[in-house]
PDB file of C-alpha atoms in Angstrom:
ATOM      1  CA  MET A 731      -0.065  -0.058  -0.094  1.00  0.00           C
ATOM      2  CA  THR A 732       1.568   3.428  -1.091  1.00  0.00           C
ATOM      3  CA  PRO A 733       1.452   6.226   1.669  1.00  0.00           C
ATOM      4  CA  LEU A 734      -1.333   8.024  -0.723  1.00  0.00           C
ATOM      5  CA  GLN A 735      -3.590   5.107  -0.134  1.00  0.00           C
ATOM      6  CA  THR A 736      -5.980   4.973   3.274  1.00  0.00           C
ATOM      7  CA  PRO A 737      -6.205   1.670   4.877  1.00  0.00           C
ATOM      8  CA  PHE A 738      -9.479  -0.241   3.725  1.00  0.00           C
ATOM      9  CA  ARG A 739     -12.482  -1.274   6.443  1.00  0.00           C
ATOM     10  CA  ILE A 740     -13.173  -5.167   5.644  1.00  0.00           C
ATOM     11  CA  VAL A 741     -15.655  -7.571   6.511  1.00  0.00           C
ATOM     12  CA  ILE A 742     -14.988 -11.106   6.498  1.00  0.00           C
ATOM     13  CA  ALA A 743     -17.535 -13.769   5.825  1.00  0.00           C
ATOM     14  CA  ASP A 744     -16.431 -17.386   5.786  1.00  0.00           C
ATOM     15  CA  ASP A 745     -17.760 -20.581   7.875  1.00  0.00           C
ATOM     16  CA  ASP A 746     -14.011 -21.390   8.757  1.00  0.00           C
ATOM     17  CA  SER A 747     -12.894 -19.593  11.441  1.00  0.00           C
ATOM     18  CA  THR A 748      -9.288 -20.690  10.150  1.00  0.00           C
ATOM     19  CA  THR A 749      -9.878 -19.113   7.127  1.00  0.00           C
ATOM     20  CA  CYS A 750     -10.932 -15.963   8.875  1.00  0.00           C
ATOM     21  CA  SER A 751      -8.134 -15.732  11.028  1.00  0.00           C
ATOM     22  CA  VAL A 752      -5.795 -15.550   8.206  1.00  0.00           C
ATOM     23  CA  LEU A 753      -7.589 -13.235   6.198  1.00  0.00           C
ATOM     24  CA  ARG A 754      -7.716 -11.273   9.297  1.00  0.00           C
ATOM     25  CA  LEU A 755      -3.876 -11.108   9.901  1.00  0.00           C
ATOM     26  CA  LEU A 756      -2.977 -11.017   6.235  1.00  0.00           C
ATOM     27  CA  LEU A 757      -5.070  -7.645   5.786  1.00  0.00           C
ATOM     28  CA  GLN A 758      -3.733  -6.338   9.102  1.00  0.00           C
ATOM     29  CA  GLU A 759      -0.288  -6.763   8.191  1.00  0.00           C
ATOM     30  CA  HIS A 760      -1.414  -4.701   4.723  1.00  0.00           C
ATOM     31  CA  GLY A 761      -2.512  -1.841   6.929  1.00  0.00           C
ATOM     32  CA  HIS A 762      -6.302  -2.403   6.748  1.00  0.00           C
ATOM     33  CA  LEU A 763      -9.023  -2.589   8.816  1.00  0.00           C
ATOM     34  CA  VAL A 764     -10.975  -5.662   9.657  1.00  0.00           C
ATOM     35  CA  ILE A 765     -14.218  -4.561  11.442  1.00  0.00           C
ATOM     36  CA  GLY A 766     -15.889  -7.761  11.508  1.00  0.00           C
ATOM     37  CA  GLU A 767     -16.233 -11.310  11.009  1.00  0.00           C
ATOM     38  CA  ALA A 768     -19.277 -12.920  10.330  1.00  0.00           C
ATOM     39  CA  HIS A 769     -19.743 -17.300   9.980  1.00  0.00           C
ATOM     40  CA  ASP A 770     -23.089 -17.050   7.126  1.00  0.00           C
ATOM     41  CA  GLY A 771     -24.229 -15.067   4.582  1.00  0.00           C
ATOM     42  CA  GLU A 772     -27.268 -13.227   6.284  1.00  0.00           C
ATOM     43  CA  LYS A 773     -24.440 -12.282   9.195  1.00  0.00           C
ATOM     44  CA  ALA A 774     -22.559 -10.799   6.524  1.00  0.00           C
ATOM     45  CA  VAL A 775     -25.051  -8.674   4.845  1.00  0.00           C
ATOM     46  CA  ASP A 776     -26.327  -7.455   8.077  1.00  0.00           C
ATOM     47  CA  MET A 777     -22.757  -6.898   9.257  1.00  0.00           C
ATOM     48  CA  CYS A 778     -22.311  -4.861   5.987  1.00  0.00           C
ATOM     49  CA  GLU A 779     -25.652  -2.996   6.180  1.00  0.00           C
ATOM     50  CA  ILE A 780     -24.775  -1.730   9.419  1.00  0.00           C
ATOM     51  CA  HIS A 781     -20.784  -0.826   8.727  1.00  0.00           C
ATOM     52  CA  LYS A 782     -21.095   0.125   5.463  1.00  0.00           C
ATOM     53  CA  PRO A 783     -17.109  -1.434   5.086  1.00  0.00           C
ATOM     54  CA  ASP A 784     -15.140  -0.705   1.815  1.00  0.00           C
ATOM     55  CA  ILE A 785     -14.625  -4.459   1.125  1.00  0.00           C
ATOM     56  CA  ALA A 786     -16.520  -7.576   1.997  1.00  0.00           C
ATOM     57  CA  PHE A 787     -14.600 -11.048   1.556  1.00  0.00           C
ATOM     58  CA  LEU A 788     -17.419 -13.328   1.257  1.00  0.00           C
ATOM     59  CA  ASP A 789     -16.553 -17.567   1.006  1.00  0.00           C
ATOM     60  CA  ILE A 790     -19.398 -18.822  -1.310  1.00  0.00           C
ATOM     61  CA  GLN A 791     -20.003 -21.719   0.529  1.00  0.00           C
ATOM     62  CA  MET A 792     -21.389 -20.638   3.641  1.00  0.00           C
ATOM     63  CA  PRO A 793     -24.692 -21.420   5.815  1.00  0.00           C
ATOM     64  CA  ARG A 794     -28.009 -20.049   5.523  1.00  0.00           C
ATOM     65  CA  LEU A 795     -26.824 -17.985   2.568  1.00  0.00           C
ATOM     66  CA  THR A 796     -24.011 -18.254  -0.501  1.00  0.00           C
ATOM     67  CA  GLY A 797     -21.202 -16.104  -0.920  1.00  0.00           C
ATOM     68  CA  HIS A 798     -23.357 -15.560  -4.273  1.00  0.00           C
ATOM     69  CA  ASP A 799     -26.702 -14.781  -2.692  1.00  0.00           C
ATOM     70  CA  ALA A 800     -25.081 -12.422  -0.240  1.00  0.00           C
ATOM     71  CA  ALA A 801     -23.130 -10.534  -2.881  1.00  0.00           C
ATOM     72  CA  ARG A 802     -26.337 -10.076  -4.769  1.00  0.00           C
ATOM     73  CA  ARG A 803     -28.415  -8.620  -1.529  1.00  0.00           C
ATOM     74  CA  ILE A 804     -24.852  -6.529  -0.757  1.00  0.00           C
ATOM     75  CA  VAL A 805     -24.422  -5.124  -3.990  1.00  0.00           C
ATOM     76  CA  GLU A 806     -28.046  -3.757  -3.972  1.00  0.00           C
ATOM     77  CA  ARG A 807     -28.475  -2.650  -0.205  1.00  0.00           C
ATOM     78  CA  THR A 808     -25.151  -1.423   0.063  1.00  0.00           C
ATOM     79  CA  PRO A 809     -23.643  -0.142  -3.466  1.00  0.00           C
ATOM     80  CA  ASP A 810     -20.640   1.566  -1.988  1.00  0.00           C
ATOM     81  CA  VAL A 811     -19.322  -2.141  -0.296  1.00  0.00           C
ATOM     82  CA  GLY A 812     -16.736  -3.702  -2.625  1.00  0.00           C
ATOM     83  CA  ILE A 813     -17.483  -7.690  -3.433  1.00  0.00           C
ATOM     84  CA  ILE A 814     -14.362 -10.056  -2.727  1.00  0.00           C
ATOM     85  CA  ILE A 815     -15.470 -13.791  -3.460  1.00  0.00           C
ATOM     86  CA  VAL A 816     -13.265 -16.147  -1.648  1.00  0.00           C
ATOM     87  CA  SER A 817     -13.323 -20.139  -2.477  1.00  0.00           C
ATOM     88  CA  ALA A 818     -11.321 -23.065  -2.944  1.00  0.00           C
ATOM     89  CA  VAL A 819     -13.061 -24.190  -6.091  1.00  0.00           C
ATOM     90  CA  PRO A 820     -12.503 -22.409  -8.928  1.00  0.00           C
ATOM     91  CA  THR A 821     -14.480 -23.424 -11.395  1.00  0.00           C
ATOM     92  CA  LEU A 822     -15.109 -20.888 -14.690  1.00  0.00           C
ATOM     93  CA  GLU A 823     -19.262 -20.997 -13.229  1.00  0.00           C
ATOM     94  CA  ASN A 824     -18.044 -19.985  -9.888  1.00  0.00           C
ATOM     95  CA  VAL A 825     -16.016 -16.954 -11.485  1.00  0.00           C
ATOM     96  CA  GLN A 826     -18.929 -15.998 -13.549  1.00  0.00           C
ATOM     97  CA  ALA A 827     -21.353 -16.394 -11.191  1.00  0.00           C
ATOM     98  CA  ALA A 828     -19.483 -14.322  -8.459  1.00  0.00           C
ATOM     99  CA  LEU A 829     -18.833 -11.381 -11.174  1.00  0.00           C
ATOM    100  CA  GLN A 830     -22.508 -11.786 -12.227  1.00  0.00           C
ATOM    101  CA  ALA A 831     -23.231 -11.358  -8.391  1.00  0.00           C
ATOM    102  CA  GLY A 832     -21.100  -7.875  -8.394  1.00  0.00           C
ATOM    103  CA  ALA A 833     -17.807  -8.993  -7.179  1.00  0.00           C
ATOM    104  CA  ALA A 834     -14.657  -7.514  -7.825  1.00  0.00           C
ATOM    105  CA  SER A 835     -12.524  -9.646  -7.750  1.00  0.00           C
ATOM    106  CA  PHE A 836     -12.665 -13.049  -7.398  1.00  0.00           C
ATOM    107  CA  VAL A 837      -9.869 -14.950  -4.951  1.00  0.00           C
ATOM    108  CA  VAL A 838      -8.473 -18.717  -4.898  1.00  0.00           C
ATOM    109  CA  LYS A 839      -8.339 -20.685  -1.624  1.00  0.00           C
ATOM    110  CA  PRO A 840      -5.308 -21.769  -0.380  1.00  0.00           C
ATOM    111  CA  PHE A 841      -4.641 -17.561  -0.904  1.00  0.00           C
ATOM    112  CA  ASN A 842      -1.262 -15.837   0.025  1.00  0.00           C
ATOM    113  CA  ALA A 843      -0.365 -12.362   0.559  1.00  0.00           C
ATOM    114  CA  VAL A 844      -0.402 -10.974  -3.230  1.00  0.00           C
ATOM    115  CA  LYS A 845      -3.663 -12.403  -4.247  1.00  0.00           C
ATOM    116  CA  VAL A 846      -5.254 -10.916  -1.707  1.00  0.00           C
ATOM    117  CA  VAL A 847      -3.990  -7.648  -2.293  1.00  0.00           C
ATOM    118  CA  ASP A 848      -4.161  -7.970  -6.139  1.00  0.00           C
ATOM    119  CA  ALA A 849      -8.305  -8.359  -5.367  1.00  0.00           C
ATOM    120  CA  ILE A 850      -8.148  -5.768  -3.353  1.00  0.00           C
ATOM    121  CA  GLU A 851      -6.368  -3.699  -5.784  1.00  0.00           C
ATOM    122  CA  GLN A 852      -8.769  -4.766  -8.297  1.00  0.00           C
ATOM    123  CA  CYS A 853     -11.704  -3.789  -6.291  1.00  0.00           C
ATOM    124  CA  ARG A 854     -10.147  -0.157  -5.079  1.00  0.00           C
ATOM    125  CA  ARG A 855     -10.029   0.183  -9.601  1.00  0.00           C
ATOM    126  CA  GLN A 856     -13.307  -0.693  -9.721  1.00  0.00           C
ATOM    127  CA  LYS A 857     -14.096   1.689  -7.237  1.00  0.00           C
ATOM    128  CA  MET A 858     -12.591   4.452  -8.781  1.00  0.00           C
ATOM    129  CA  LEU A 859     -13.888   3.720 -12.223  1.00  0.00           C
ATOM    130  CA  GLN A 860     -17.576   3.593 -10.739  1.00  0.00           C
ATOM    131  CA  SER A 861     -17.026   7.206  -8.969  1.00  0.00           C
ATOM    132  CA  SER A 862     -15.838   8.911 -12.398  1.00  0.00           C
ATOM    133  CA  SER A 863     -18.972   7.175 -14.141  1.00  0.00           C
ATOM    134  CA  PRO A 864     -21.158  10.005 -14.622  1.00  0.00           C
TER     135      PRO A 864
END
């Protein structure tokens, strides 16, 4: 992150607590602020409505609401939240569904710092394009 970029406020949604912990640490190491963690899709949507993060990392396979369905609801209810879908199953179908649901990026598990930072940068660029559109 360059000095000109402000840290992002981020919500993480994954039903695996280890994945949440690893992602939280990685994001914090890169100067971002994790403002909430959800372990199901409905909670992720609620957290985004309440906290209005800059970015939400959503796992595809979660209880109560899939990442794709959560992404659609978040985009509908809080359109300023950037979505990054996370999955261990990087099929063309999953990637296309993520993009159709409004995701800016797709990160494959197991992830590393480079993949996560690239996804955040993609999300940042998409937000900048959206804010400069008439």
